Amino acid sequence: MAEARQRLLTAAATTLVERGHGGASARVVAAEAEVAPGLIYYHFGDLDSLFAEASRSVSTRSAEVWSAALADCTTLTEIVDTARSLHETERVQGNLVMLAQLLAGARGNETLTTAVNDNFTMLAKVVEDAIRRVLVDTPLEEALAPARLARTVSAGFVGLELFDDTVPDGTDLFDQLRVLAVLADEILSAGWITSAWLRRRLRPLRPSGPGEGAE
């Protein structure tokens, strides 16, 4: 039974990538897993619950990979460069397609909406830890909100997947993000007099409100 359950999780992720949420029926998923369709309902209750758990399994593995890759980053530029590499790997593996399909099917669906939020929260936490580590005790820490910035970057992973085939002339959307990161790193490397001035100037710009969490 445990083997059939794992096969269903793998099949669900594969089917979402290859057929999309609209084409991922219970019959198709069961055939991919080479099990009886009834096992979907036995193990997960319904098809969307299977998709939700499959996505969380994939994101858990991705979060471990992201965490290891970002652990040695000491600048925002390094974080962006690592994120570019991670995005390419996730794209090739189909993980971003799976999340994009989950997002497409989430409208009006509480099970999938919760799963989408869980996935983003899981991945954003890894990015947040890296950003927070770089910004701690710097002038930009008081102006930027690492938690919100991390959610924006993480959501961008899926957004970039949606744009990959539509951006003209092969434009790499990470290029602009890297320009901003380089600029921020230059600010972070400023002397203490400049840093003190920046703290005073940037403090009023610091985001506040629900959802940011303790800084």
PDB file of N, CA and C in Angstrom, residues 128-183:
ATOM      1  N   GLU A 128      14.087  33.876   2.174  1.00  0.00           N
ATOM      2  CA  GLU A 128      14.091  34.888   3.241  1.00  0.00           C
ATOM      3  C   GLU A 128      15.315  34.723   4.133  1.00  0.00           C
ATOM      4  N   ASP A 129      15.622  33.501   4.524  1.00  0.00           N
ATOM      5  CA  ASP A 129      16.772  33.267   5.397  1.00  0.00           C
ATOM      6  C   ASP A 129      18.059  33.761   4.743  1.00  0.00           C
ATOM      7  N   ALA A 130      18.197  33.534   3.437  1.00  0.00           N
ATOM      8  CA  ALA A 130      19.400  33.972   2.730  1.00  0.00           C
ATOM      9  C   ALA A 130      19.470  35.493   2.653  1.00  0.00           C
ATOM     10  N   ILE A 131      18.355  36.130   2.304  1.00  0.00           N
ATOM     11  CA  ILE A 131      18.319  37.591   2.198  1.00  0.00           C
ATOM     12  C   ILE A 131      18.547  38.234   3.557  1.00  0.00           C
ATOM     13  N   ARG A 132      17.893  37.694   4.572  1.00  0.00           N
ATOM     14  CA  ARG A 132      18.034  38.255   5.914  1.00  0.00           C
ATOM     15  C   ARG A 132      19.484  38.153   6.392  1.00  0.00           C
ATOM     16  N   ARG A 133      20.143  37.057   6.074  1.00  0.00           N
ATOM     17  CA  ARG A 133      21.537  36.863   6.487  1.00  0.00           C
ATOM     18  C   ARG A 133      22.437  37.927   5.861  1.00  0.00           C
ATOM     19  N   VAL A 134      22.157  38.289   4.599  1.00  0.00           N
ATOM     20  CA  VAL A 134      22.972  39.295   3.908  1.00  0.00           C
ATOM     21  C   VAL A 134      22.667  40.705   4.407  1.00  0.00           C
ATOM     22  N   LEU A 135      21.416  40.969   4.726  1.00  0.00           N
ATOM     23  CA  LEU A 135      21.007  42.334   5.075  1.00  0.00           C
ATOM     24  C   LEU A 135      21.137  42.670   6.558  1.00  0.00           C
ATOM     25  N   VAL A 136      21.334  41.678   7.423  1.00  0.00           N
ATOM     26  CA  VAL A 136      21.331  41.931   8.857  1.00  0.00           C
ATOM     27  C   VAL A 136      22.373  42.986   9.232  1.00  0.00           C
ATOM     28  N   ASP A 137      21.950  43.933  10.060  1.00  0.00           N
ATOM     29  CA  ASP A 137      22.812  45.013  10.560  1.00  0.00           C
ATOM     30  C   ASP A 137      23.361  45.906   9.455  1.00  0.00           C
ATOM     31  N   THR A 138      22.623  46.042   8.360  1.00  0.00           N
ATOM     32  CA  THR A 138      23.022  46.940   7.269  1.00  0.00           C
ATOM     33  C   THR A 138      21.965  48.033   7.108  1.00  0.00           C
ATOM     34  N   PRO A 139      22.296  49.119   6.411  1.00  0.00           N
ATOM     35  CA  PRO A 139      21.303  50.177   6.185  1.00  0.00           C
ATOM     36  C   PRO A 139      20.053  49.674   5.465  1.00  0.00           C
ATOM     37  N   LEU A 140      20.213  48.734   4.545  1.00  0.00           N
ATOM     38  CA  LEU A 140      19.071  48.258   3.774  1.00  0.00           C
ATOM     39  C   LEU A 140      18.137  47.371   4.589  1.00  0.00           C
ATOM     40  N   GLU A 141      18.619  46.855   5.699  1.00  0.00           N
ATOM     41  CA  GLU A 141      17.745  46.032   6.546  1.00  0.00           C
ATOM     42  C   GLU A 141      16.560  46.850   7.044  1.00  0.00           C
ATOM     43  N   GLU A 142      16.786  48.153   7.252  1.00  0.00           N
ATOM     44  CA  GLU A 142      15.723  49.002   7.778  1.00  0.00           C
ATOM     45  C   GLU A 142      14.794  49.505   6.685  1.00  0.00           C
ATOM     46  N   ALA A 143      15.180  49.364   5.430  1.00  0.00           N
ATOM     47  CA  ALA A 143      14.343  49.845   4.335  1.00  0.00           C
ATOM     48  C   ALA A 143      13.621  48.708   3.623  1.00  0.00           C
ATOM     49  N   LEU A 144      14.272  47.552   3.576  1.00  0.00           N
ATOM     50  CA  LEU A 144      13.676  46.408   2.889  1.00  0.00           C
ATOM     51  C   LEU A 144      13.053  45.455   3.902  1.00  0.00           C
ATOM     52  N   ALA A 145      12.070  44.716   3.458  1.00  0.00           N
ATOM     53  CA  ALA A 145      11.403  43.733   4.309  1.00  0.00           C
ATOM     54  C   ALA A 145      11.770  42.353   3.765  1.00  0.00           C
ATOM     55  N   PRO A 146      12.718  41.656   4.370  1.00  0.00           N
ATOM     56  CA  PRO A 146      13.181  40.376   3.841  1.00  0.00           C
ATOM     57  C   PRO A 146      12.067  39.366   3.590  1.00  0.00           C
ATOM     58  N   ALA A 147      11.084  39.291   4.476  1.00  0.00           N
ATOM     59  CA  ALA A 147      10.013  38.304   4.303  1.00  0.00           C
ATOM     60  C   ALA A 147       9.185  38.606   3.056  1.00  0.00           C
ATOM     61  N   ARG A 148       8.820  39.875   2.875  1.00  0.00           N
ATOM     62  CA  ARG A 148       8.022  40.251   1.699  1.00  0.00           C
ATOM     63  C   ARG A 148       8.847  40.148   0.428  1.00  0.00           C
ATOM     64  N   LEU A 149      10.102  40.561   0.507  1.00  0.00           N
ATOM     65  CA  LEU A 149      10.976  40.482  -0.652  1.00  0.00           C
ATOM     66  C   LEU A 149      11.156  39.026  -1.080  1.00  0.00           C
ATOM     67  N   ALA A 150      11.308  38.146  -0.097  1.00  0.00           N
ATOM     68  CA  ALA A 150      11.490  36.726  -0.390  1.00  0.00           C
ATOM     69  C   ALA A 150      10.257  36.135  -1.063  1.00  0.00           C
ATOM     70  N   ARG A 151       9.069  36.517  -0.604  1.00  0.00           N
ATOM     71  CA  ARG A 151       7.848  35.999  -1.227  1.00  0.00           C
ATOM     72  C   ARG A 151       7.733  36.496  -2.669  1.00  0.00           C
ATOM     73  N   THR A 152       8.174  37.728  -2.899  1.00  0.00           N
ATOM     74  CA  THR A 152       8.136  38.273  -4.254  1.00  0.00           C
ATOM     75  C   THR A 152       9.081  37.500  -5.170  1.00  0.00           C
ATOM     76  N   VAL A 153      10.290  37.232  -4.686  1.00  0.00           N
ATOM     77  CA  VAL A 153      11.267  36.499  -5.475  1.00  0.00           C
ATOM     78  C   VAL A 153      10.775  35.080  -5.737  1.00  0.00           C
ATOM     79  N   SER A 154      10.241  34.426  -4.712  1.00  0.00           N
ATOM     80  CA  SER A 154       9.775  33.046  -4.858  1.00  0.00           C
ATOM     81  C   SER A 154       8.593  32.958  -5.813  1.00  0.00           C
ATOM     82  N   ALA A 155       7.666  33.887  -5.695  1.00  0.00           N
ATOM     83  CA  ALA A 155       6.532  33.906  -6.621  1.00  0.00           C
ATOM     84  C   ALA A 155       7.027  34.150  -8.042  1.00  0.00           C
ATOM     85  N   GLY A 156       8.115  34.919  -8.145  1.00  0.00           N
ATOM     86  CA  GLY A 156       8.685  35.187  -9.452  1.00  0.00           C
ATOM     87  C   GLY A 156       9.205  33.942 -10.143  1.00  0.00           C
ATOM     88  N   PHE A 157       9.588  32.933  -9.369  1.00  0.00           N
ATOM     89  CA  PHE A 157      10.045  31.688  -9.973  1.00  0.00           C
ATOM     90  C   PHE A 157       8.946  31.098 -10.843  1.00  0.00           C
ATOM     91  N   VAL A 158       7.728  31.099 -10.315  1.00  0.00           N
ATOM     92  CA  VAL A 158       6.609  30.566 -11.089  1.00  0.00           C
ATOM     93  C   VAL A 158       6.228  31.546 -12.187  1.00  0.00           C
ATOM     94  N   GLY A 159       6.264  32.832 -11.871  1.00  0.00           N
ATOM     95  CA  GLY A 159       5.940  33.839 -12.875  1.00  0.00           C
ATOM     96  C   GLY A 159       6.887  33.792 -14.060  1.00  0.00           C
ATOM     97  N   LEU A 160       8.185  33.590 -13.779  1.00  0.00           N
ATOM     98  CA  LEU A 160       9.162  33.483 -14.856  1.00  0.00           C
ATOM     99  C   LEU A 160       8.884  32.264 -15.725  1.00  0.00           C
ATOM    100  N   GLU A 161       8.403  31.206 -15.128  1.00  0.00           N
ATOM    101  CA  GLU A 161       8.053  30.016 -15.902  1.00  0.00           C
ATOM    102  C   GLU A 161       6.952  30.339 -16.907  1.00  0.00           C
ATOM    103  N   LEU A 162       5.986  31.157 -16.480  1.00  0.00           N
ATOM    104  CA  LEU A 162       4.892  31.523 -17.363  1.00  0.00           C
ATOM    105  C   LEU A 162       5.376  32.408 -18.507  1.00  0.00           C
ATOM    106  N   PHE A 163       6.462  33.179 -18.266  1.00  0.00           N
ATOM    107  CA  PHE A 163       6.968  34.114 -19.274  1.00  0.00           C
ATOM    108  C   PHE A 163       8.099  33.553 -20.129  1.00  0.00           C
ATOM    109  N   ASP A 164       8.666  32.423 -19.726  1.00  0.00           N
ATOM    110  CA  ASP A 164       9.864  31.910 -20.396  1.00  0.00           C
ATOM    111  C   ASP A 164       9.744  31.838 -21.910  1.00  0.00           C
ATOM    112  N   ASP A 165       8.587  31.433 -22.397  1.00  0.00           N
ATOM    113  CA  ASP A 165       8.426  31.248 -23.834  1.00  0.00           C
ATOM    114  C   ASP A 165       7.788  32.447 -24.541  1.00  0.00           C
ATOM    115  N   THR A 166       7.548  33.525 -23.791  1.00  0.00           N
ATOM    116  CA  THR A 166       6.865  34.664 -24.395  1.00  0.00           C
ATOM    117  C   THR A 166       7.687  35.944 -24.407  1.00  0.00           C
ATOM    118  N   VAL A 167       8.792  35.967 -23.650  1.00  0.00           N
ATOM    119  CA  VAL A 167       9.630  37.162 -23.613  1.00  0.00           C
ATOM    120  C   VAL A 167      10.390  37.266 -24.934  1.00  0.00           C
ATOM    121  N   PRO A 168      10.281  38.400 -25.655  1.00  0.00           N
ATOM    122  CA  PRO A 168      10.927  38.537 -26.970  1.00  0.00           C
ATOM    123  C   PRO A 168      12.443  38.603 -26.894  1.00  0.00           C
ATOM    124  N   ASP A 169      13.090  38.154 -27.961  1.00  0.00           N
ATOM    125  CA  ASP A 169      14.540  38.280 -28.129  1.00  0.00           C
ATOM    126  C   ASP A 169      15.337  37.570 -27.046  1.00  0.00           C
ATOM    127  N   GLY A 170      14.735  36.571 -26.416  1.00  0.00           N
ATOM    128  CA  GLY A 170      15.450  35.798 -25.412  1.00  0.00           C
ATOM    129  C   GLY A 170      15.823  36.605 -24.183  1.00  0.00           C
ATOM    130  N   THR A 171      15.133  37.685 -23.921  1.00  0.00           N
ATOM    131  CA  THR A 171      15.441  38.530 -22.765  1.00  0.00           C
ATOM    132  C   THR A 171      15.389  37.719 -21.479  1.00  0.00           C
ATOM    133  N   ASP A 172      16.437  37.835 -20.680  1.00  0.00           N
ATOM    134  CA  ASP A 172      16.498  37.125 -19.411  1.00  0.00           C
ATOM    135  C   ASP A 172      16.002  38.054 -18.314  1.00  0.00           C
ATOM    136  N   LEU A 173      14.878  37.708 -17.704  1.00  0.00           N
ATOM    137  CA  LEU A 173      14.294  38.570 -16.683  1.00  0.00           C
ATOM    138  C   LEU A 173      15.146  38.645 -15.416  1.00  0.00           C
ATOM    139  N   PHE A 174      16.086  37.712 -15.273  1.00  0.00           N
ATOM    140  CA  PHE A 174      16.978  37.784 -14.119  1.00  0.00           C
ATOM    141  C   PHE A 174      18.009  38.906 -14.276  1.00  0.00           C
ATOM    142  N   ASP A 175      18.216  39.363 -15.506  1.00  0.00           N
ATOM    143  CA  ASP A 175      19.218  40.405 -15.731  1.00  0.00           C
ATOM    144  C   ASP A 175      18.901  41.675 -14.944  1.00  0.00           C
ATOM    145  N   GLN A 176      17.637  42.108 -15.020  1.00  0.00           N
ATOM    146  CA  GLN A 176      17.248  43.325 -14.309  1.00  0.00           C
ATOM    147  C   GLN A 176      17.326  43.142 -12.803  1.00  0.00           C
ATOM    148  N   LEU A 177      16.962  41.953 -12.335  1.00  0.00           N
ATOM    149  CA  LEU A 177      17.050  41.670 -10.907  1.00  0.00           C
ATOM    150  C   LEU A 177      18.503  41.716 -10.450  1.00  0.00           C
ATOM    151  N   ARG A 178      19.401  41.265 -11.322  1.00  0.00           N
ATOM    152  CA  ARG A 178      20.820  41.274 -10.973  1.00  0.00           C
ATOM    153  C   ARG A 178      21.360  42.707 -10.902  1.00  0.00           C
ATOM    154  N   VAL A 179      20.896  43.580 -11.805  1.00  0.00           N
ATOM    155  CA  VAL A 179      21.314  44.978 -11.771  1.00  0.00           C
ATOM    156  C   VAL A 179      20.958  45.608 -10.424  1.00  0.00           C
ATOM    157  N   LEU A 180      19.735  45.346  -9.963  1.00  0.00           N
ATOM    158  CA  LEU A 180      19.303  45.879  -8.674  1.00  0.00           C
ATOM    159  C   LEU A 180      20.127  45.291  -7.529  1.00  0.00           C
ATOM    160  N   ALA A 181      20.454  44.008  -7.633  1.00  0.00           N
ATOM    161  CA  ALA A 181      21.242  43.358  -6.590  1.00  0.00           C
ATOM    162  C   ALA A 181      22.648  43.948  -6.524  1.00  0.00           C
ATOM    163  N   VAL A 182      23.252  44.178  -7.694  1.00  0.00           N
ATOM    164  CA  VAL A 182      24.589  44.777  -7.724  1.00  0.00           C
ATOM    165  C   VAL A 182      24.562  46.170  -7.106  1.00  0.00           C
ATOM    166  N   LEU A 183      23.528  46.952  -7.445  1.00  0.00           N
ATOM    167  CA  LEU A 183      23.391  48.294  -6.878  1.00  0.00           C
ATOM    168  C   LEU A 183      23.254  48.221  -5.360  1.00  0.00           C
TER     169      LEU A 183
END
